[in-house]
Coordinates of C-alpha atoms and ligand atoms in Angstrom, one line a residue:
X81 CA 13.7 -10.2 -18.7
X82 CA 11.9 -9.5 -15.4
X83 CA 11.6 -12.4 -13.0
X84 CA 7.8 -12.2 -13.2
X85 CA 5.0 -11.0 -15.5
X86 CA 2.7 -10.4 -12.5
X87 CA 3.0 -7.6 -9.9
X88 CA 0.1 -7.2 -7.5
X89 CA 1.3 -4.4 -5.3
X90 CA 2.1 -1.0 -6.9
X91 CA 1.6 2.5 -5.6
X92 CA 0.9 5.5 -7.8
X93 CA 0.5 9.3 -7.4
X94 CA -3.0 8.6 -6.2
X95 CA -1.3 8.0 -2.9
X96 CA 2.5 8.3 -2.2
X97 CA 4.0 6.8 -5.3
X98 CA 6.0 8.8 -7.8
X99 CA 4.5 7.6 -11.1
X100 CA 1.0 8.4 -12.3
X101 CA -1.3 5.4 -12.9
X102 CA -0.7 5.8 -16.7
X103 CA 3.1 5.8 -16.1
X104 CA 2.8 2.7 -14.0
X105 CA 0.9 1.0 -16.9
X106 CA 3.5 2.2 -19.4
X107 CA 6.4 0.8 -17.3
X108 CA 4.5 -2.5 -16.8
X109 CA 4.0 -2.8 -20.6
X110 CA 7.6 -1.9 -21.3
X111 CA 8.7 -4.7 -19.0
X112 CA 6.5 -7.3 -20.5
X113 CA 4.1 -7.7 -17.6
X114 CA 0.7 -9.2 -18.2
X115 CA -1.1 -8.5 -14.9
X116 CA -0.7 -5.7 -12.4
X117 CA -2.7 -4.4 -9.4
X118 CA -2.7 -0.9 -8.2
X119 CA -2.7 -0.9 -4.4
X120 CA -2.6 2.7 -3.3
X121 CA -3.0 3.6 0.4
X122 CA -6.7 4.3 1.3
X123 CA -7.8 5.1 -2.2
X124 CA -9.0 3.5 -5.4
X125 CA -8.7 6.9 -7.1
X126 CA -5.9 5.8 -9.5
X127 CA -7.7 2.8 -10.8
X128 CA -9.9 4.4 -13.5
X129 CA -6.8 6.1 -15.1
X130 CA -4.8 2.8 -15.0
X131 CA -7.7 0.9 -16.6
X132 CA -8.1 3.5 -19.3
X133 CA -4.3 3.5 -20.0
X134 CA -4.3 -0.3 -20.2
X135 CA -7.4 -0.6 -22.3
X136 CA -6.7 -2.2 -25.7
X137 CA -3.3 -3.5 -24.5
X138 CA -2.4 -6.9 -23.3
X139 CA -2.0 -5.7 -19.7
X140 CA -4.7 -6.6 -17.2
X141 CA -5.2 -4.2 -14.3
X142 CA -6.7 -5.4 -11.1
X143 CA -8.2 -2.7 -8.9
X144 CA -6.7 -2.9 -5.4
X145 CA -6.2 -0.8 -2.2
X146 CA -3.8 -1.1 0.7
X147 CA -5.3 -0.3 4.1
X148 CA -3.3 -0.2 7.3
X149 CA -4.7 -1.2 10.7
X150 CA -3.4 -0.9 14.2
X151 CA -3.6 -2.7 17.4
X152 CA -1.4 -3.8 20.3
X153 CA 0.5 -6.1 18.0
X154 CA 1.5 -3.2 15.8
X155 CA 0.9 -2.2 12.3
X156 CA -0.8 -4.7 9.9
X157 CA -1.4 -3.8 6.2
X158 CA -4.2 -5.4 4.2
X159 CA -4.7 -5.5 0.5
X160 CA -8.2 -5.5 -0.9
X161 CA -8.4 -6.8 -4.5
X162 CA -11.4 -6.3 -6.8
X163 CA -13.3 -4.3 -4.2
X164 CA -16.3 -2.2 -5.5
X165 CA -14.9 1.4 -5.2
X166 CA -18.5 2.7 -4.9
X167 CA -19.6 0.4 -2.1
X168 CA -20.9 2.8 0.6
X169 CA -19.4 1.2 3.6
X170 CA -15.9 0.9 2.2
X171 CA -16.2 4.3 0.6
X172 CA -17.1 6.0 3.8
X173 CA -14.2 4.2 5.6
X174 CA -11.7 5.3 3.0
X175 CA -12.9 8.8 2.9
X176 CA -12.6 9.1 6.7
X177 CA -9.1 7.8 6.6
X178 CA -8.0 10.2 3.8
X179 CA -9.6 13.1 5.7
X180 CA -7.7 12.1 8.8
X181 CA -4.5 11.9 6.8
X182 CA -5.0 15.5 5.8
X183 CA -5.4 16.8 9.3
X184 CA -2.5 14.7 10.5
X185 CA -0.1 15.9 7.7
X186 CA -1.1 19.5 8.6
X187 CA -0.2 18.8 12.3
X188 CA 3.2 17.4 11.2
X189 CA 3.9 20.5 9.2
X190 CA 3.0 22.6 12.3
X191 CA 5.4 20.5 14.5
X192 CA 8.1 20.9 11.9
X193 CA 7.5 24.7 12.0
X194 CA 8.0 24.6 15.8
X195 CA 11.3 22.9 15.2
X196 CA 12.3 25.7 12.9
X197 CA 11.6 23.9 9.6
X198 CA 9.1 26.0 7.8
X199 CA 7.1 24.3 5.1
X200 CA 4.3 25.8 3.0
X201 CA 1.2 23.7 3.4
X202 CA 0.2 24.4 -0.2
X203 CA 3.5 22.9 -1.3
X204 CA 2.9 19.6 0.6
X205 CA -0.7 19.5 -0.8
X206 CA 0.7 20.1 -4.3
X207 CA 3.3 17.3 -3.8
X208 CA 0.5 15.0 -2.6
X209 CA -1.5 15.9 -5.7
X210 CA -3.6 12.8 -5.6
X211 CA -6.1 11.7 -3.0
X212 CA -4.1 10.3 -0.2
X213 CA -1.4 12.5 1.6
X214 CA 1.3 10.7 3.5
X215 CA 4.6 11.2 5.2
X216 CA 6.6 10.7 2.0
X217 CA 5.1 13.9 0.7
X218 CA 6.1 15.8 3.8
X219 CA 9.6 14.2 3.4
X220 CA 9.8 15.4 -0.2
X221 CA 8.8 18.9 0.9
X222 CA 11.6 18.9 3.5
X223 CA 14.0 17.7 0.9
X224 CA 12.9 20.3 -1.7
X225 CA 13.4 23.1 0.9
X226 CA 16.9 21.8 1.6
X227 CA 16.2 21.0 5.2
X228 CA 17.4 17.4 4.6
X229 CA 19.8 15.8 2.2
X230 CA 17.6 12.9 1.4
X231 CA 14.1 11.5 1.9
X232 CA 15.5 9.0 4.3
X233 CA 17.1 11.7 6.4
X234 CA 13.7 13.4 6.7
X235 CA 12.3 10.2 8.2
X236 CA 15.4 9.4 10.3
X237 CA 15.5 12.9 11.9
X238 CA 11.9 14.1 12.0
X239 CA 9.0 11.9 10.9
X240 CA 9.8 8.3 11.5
X241 CA 7.5 6.7 14.1
X242 CA 9.7 7.8 16.9
X243 CA 10.6 11.2 15.3
X244 CA 9.9 14.6 16.9
X245 CA 7.4 15.7 14.3
X246 CA 5.6 12.4 13.9
X247 CA 1.9 12.4 14.3
X248 CA 0.1 9.0 14.1
X249 CA -2.9 8.7 11.8
X250 CA -6.3 7.2 12.1
X251 CA -6.1 3.4 11.8
X252 CA -8.9 0.9 11.9
X253 CA -8.6 -2.4 13.6
X254 CA -7.8 -5.5 11.5
X255 CA -11.5 -6.7 12.0
X256 CA -12.8 -3.4 10.6
X257 CA -10.4 -3.4 7.6
X258 CA -11.3 -7.0 6.8
X259 CA -15.0 -6.3 7.1
X260 CA -14.8 -3.2 4.8
X261 CA -12.9 -5.2 2.1
X262 CA -15.2 -8.2 2.3
X263 CA -18.4 -6.2 2.3
X264 CA -17.2 -4.4 -0.8
X265 CA -16.8 -7.7 -2.6
X266 CA -13.0 -7.7 -2.4
X267 CA -10.5 -10.4 -1.7
X268 CA -8.7 -9.7 1.6
X269 CA -4.9 -10.4 1.7
X270 CA -2.4 -9.7 4.5
X271 CA 0.4 -7.6 3.0
X272 CA 4.0 -8.5 3.5
X273 CA 3.3 -10.6 6.7
X274 CA 6.9 -11.6 7.4
X275 CA 8.2 -8.1 6.7
X276 CA 5.5 -6.8 9.2
X277 CA 6.5 -9.5 11.7
X278 CA 2.8 -10.5 11.7
X279 CA 2.9 -14.2 10.9
X280 CA 1.8 -15.2 14.4
X281 CA -1.4 -13.1 13.8
X282 CA -2.5 -15.2 10.8
X283 CA -4.5 -17.8 12.7
X284 CA -6.5 -15.0 14.4
X285 CA -7.1 -13.2 11.1
X286 CA -8.5 -16.1 9.2
X287 CA -11.8 -16.2 11.1
X288 CA -12.1 -12.4 10.6
X289 CA -12.3 -12.9 6.9
X290 CA -8.6 -13.1 5.7
X291 CA -8.4 -14.9 2.4
X292 CA -4.7 -14.7 1.4
X293 CA -1.1 -13.8 2.2
X294 CA 1.3 -11.7 0.2
X295 CA 3.9 -14.3 0.0
X296 CA 6.2 -12.9 -2.6
X297 CA 7.7 -9.6 -1.5
X298 CA 11.0 -7.8 -1.9
X299 CA 12.0 -8.2 1.7
X300 CA 10.8 -11.7 2.2
X301 CA 13.7 -14.2 2.3
X302 CA 13.4 -17.6 0.4
X303 CA 12.9 -19.2 3.8
X304 CA 10.1 -16.8 4.7
X305 CA 8.5 -17.4 1.3
X306 CA 8.6 -21.1 2.0
X307 CA 7.1 -20.7 5.5
X308 CA 4.3 -18.4 4.2
X309 CA 3.5 -20.9 1.4
X310 CA 3.2 -23.6 4.1
X311 CA 0.9 -21.3 6.1
X312 CA -1.3 -20.8 2.9
X313 CA -1.7 -24.5 2.6
X314 CA -2.4 -25.0 6.3
X315 CA -5.1 -22.3 6.5
X316 CA -6.5 -22.6 3.1
X317 CA -5.3 -19.1 2.0
X318 CA -4.3 -18.0 -1.5
X319 CA -0.9 -16.5 -2.2
X320 CA -0.2 -13.2 -3.8
X321 CA 2.9 -11.0 -4.4
X322 CA 4.3 -7.8 -5.7
X323 CA 7.0 -5.2 -5.6
X324 CA 5.3 -2.5 -3.4
X325 CA 6.9 -0.1 -5.9
X326 CA 6.6 3.6 -4.8
X327 CA 9.7 5.3 -6.3
X328 CA 13.3 4.5 -7.1
X329 CA 15.2 4.1 -3.8
X330 CA 12.1 3.9 -1.6
X331 CA 12.9 1.9 1.5
X332 CA 10.2 -0.7 1.1
X333 CA 9.6 -1.2 -2.5
X334 CA 11.4 -2.7 -5.5
X335 CA 11.1 -1.8 -9.2
X336 CA 7.9 -2.9 -10.9
X337 CA 8.0 -6.5 -12.1
X338 CA 11.2 -7.5 -10.2
X339 CA 9.7 -9.8 -7.6
X340 CA 8.9 -13.3 -8.7
X341 CA 5.1 -13.9 -8.5
X342 CA 3.8 -17.2 -9.9
X343 CA 1.2 -16.8 -12.6
X344 CA -1.3 -19.0 -10.8
X345 CA -1.6 -16.3 -8.1
X346 CA -3.8 -14.4 -10.5
X347 CA -6.0 -17.4 -11.2
X348 CA -6.4 -18.0 -7.4
X349 CA -7.3 -14.4 -6.9
X350 CA -10.0 -14.6 -9.6
X351 CA -11.4 -17.7 -8.2
X352 CA -11.7 -16.2 -4.7
X353 CA -13.3 -13.0 -6.0
X354 CA -17.1 -12.6 -5.7
X355 CA -17.2 -11.0 -9.2
X356 CA -15.0 -10.1 -12.1
X357 CA -11.7 -8.6 -10.8
X358 CA -10.7 -6.5 -13.7
X359 CA -13.6 -4.3 -14.6
X360 CA -13.2 -1.8 -11.8
X361 CA -16.8 -2.3 -11.1
Ligands
AMP689 P1 2.1 7.2 6.2 O1 1.1 6.3 5.6 O2 1.8 8.6 5.8 O3 2.3 7.0 7.7 O4 3.5 7.0 5.5 C1 4.0 5.7 5.4 C2 5.0 5.7 4.3 O5 6.2 6.3 4.8 C3 5.3 4.3 3.8 O6 5.4 4.3 2.4 C4 6.7 4.0 4.4 O7 7.5 3.3 3.5 C5 7.3 5.4 4.6 N1 8.1 5.3 5.8 C6 7.6 5.0 7.1 N2 8.6 5.0 8.0 C7 9.8 5.2 7.3 C8 11.1 5.3 7.6 N3 11.6 5.1 8.9 N4 12.0 5.5 6.6 C9 11.6 5.7 5.4 N5 10.3 5.6 5.0 C10 9.4 5.4 5.9
ZN690 ZN1 3.3 4.0 0.6
FE691 FE1 2.5 -1.9 3.2
FE692 FE1 2.4 -0.8 -0.1

């Protein structure tokens, strides 16, 4: 019995997850979940497949996206739930970010080549498969070629933020991300605030359009969960939560459905949404 029937933070092959959207739906159904949200990096490309796979079942799929931002305080991640994937402003922003991801991944492959680790760009592209290419795909290519013994070693030796082949990617400011999510009709939630060390930013983000906090998260301690719940009450924010599942053994995520998320998070999310959350409008 999983600790929860709700999981509002799942990655798929549309970005850097290992399971296709249909496989994610299958796992969620097998584990008895009732509501999931796909939250791929910079793309809603996996949502139609997930909705189709869940159609006619008891599983509800909420369309979501995870967008990173950057500023002097570091790397903040935002979740946008129920956004209109065709909203021109959001669409243009996401396309620009995916485009920048491609150029940046190519640069990392070049740098690795200079270090004597020769990867075939086509192979990285094929591993990315979906819409949004990221470092985990480069790490997998390094592993497949036998240059490293594990995905983690690829990060630790080469492509972690301070690694010799790391190239930063285009990031919007928090204000730009919040604007894009809100204009597209989405509910804007700060992802894993305690894990990101971003709790002190919350008061500044609320006037920019922040509506919720991802309280329930694999790397949030019970104390942090309590503190974040208190912040939700204080600032009138809703609470969400999820596993951040990418793949077995991934450094950040946990298996689908293994993080406790109260059922009323879904009701709160629906209440905050400008329109229906589950139709993939
Ligand atoms: P990207 O969005 O392409 O910069 O890649 C970010 C992804 O790489 C996230 O899923 C992270 O979990 C993963 N990642 C980033 N840094 C590390 C690290 N030091 N070790 C393992 N995975 C990492
Ligand atoms: Zn990821
Ligand atoms: Fe994140
Ligand atoms: Fe994530």
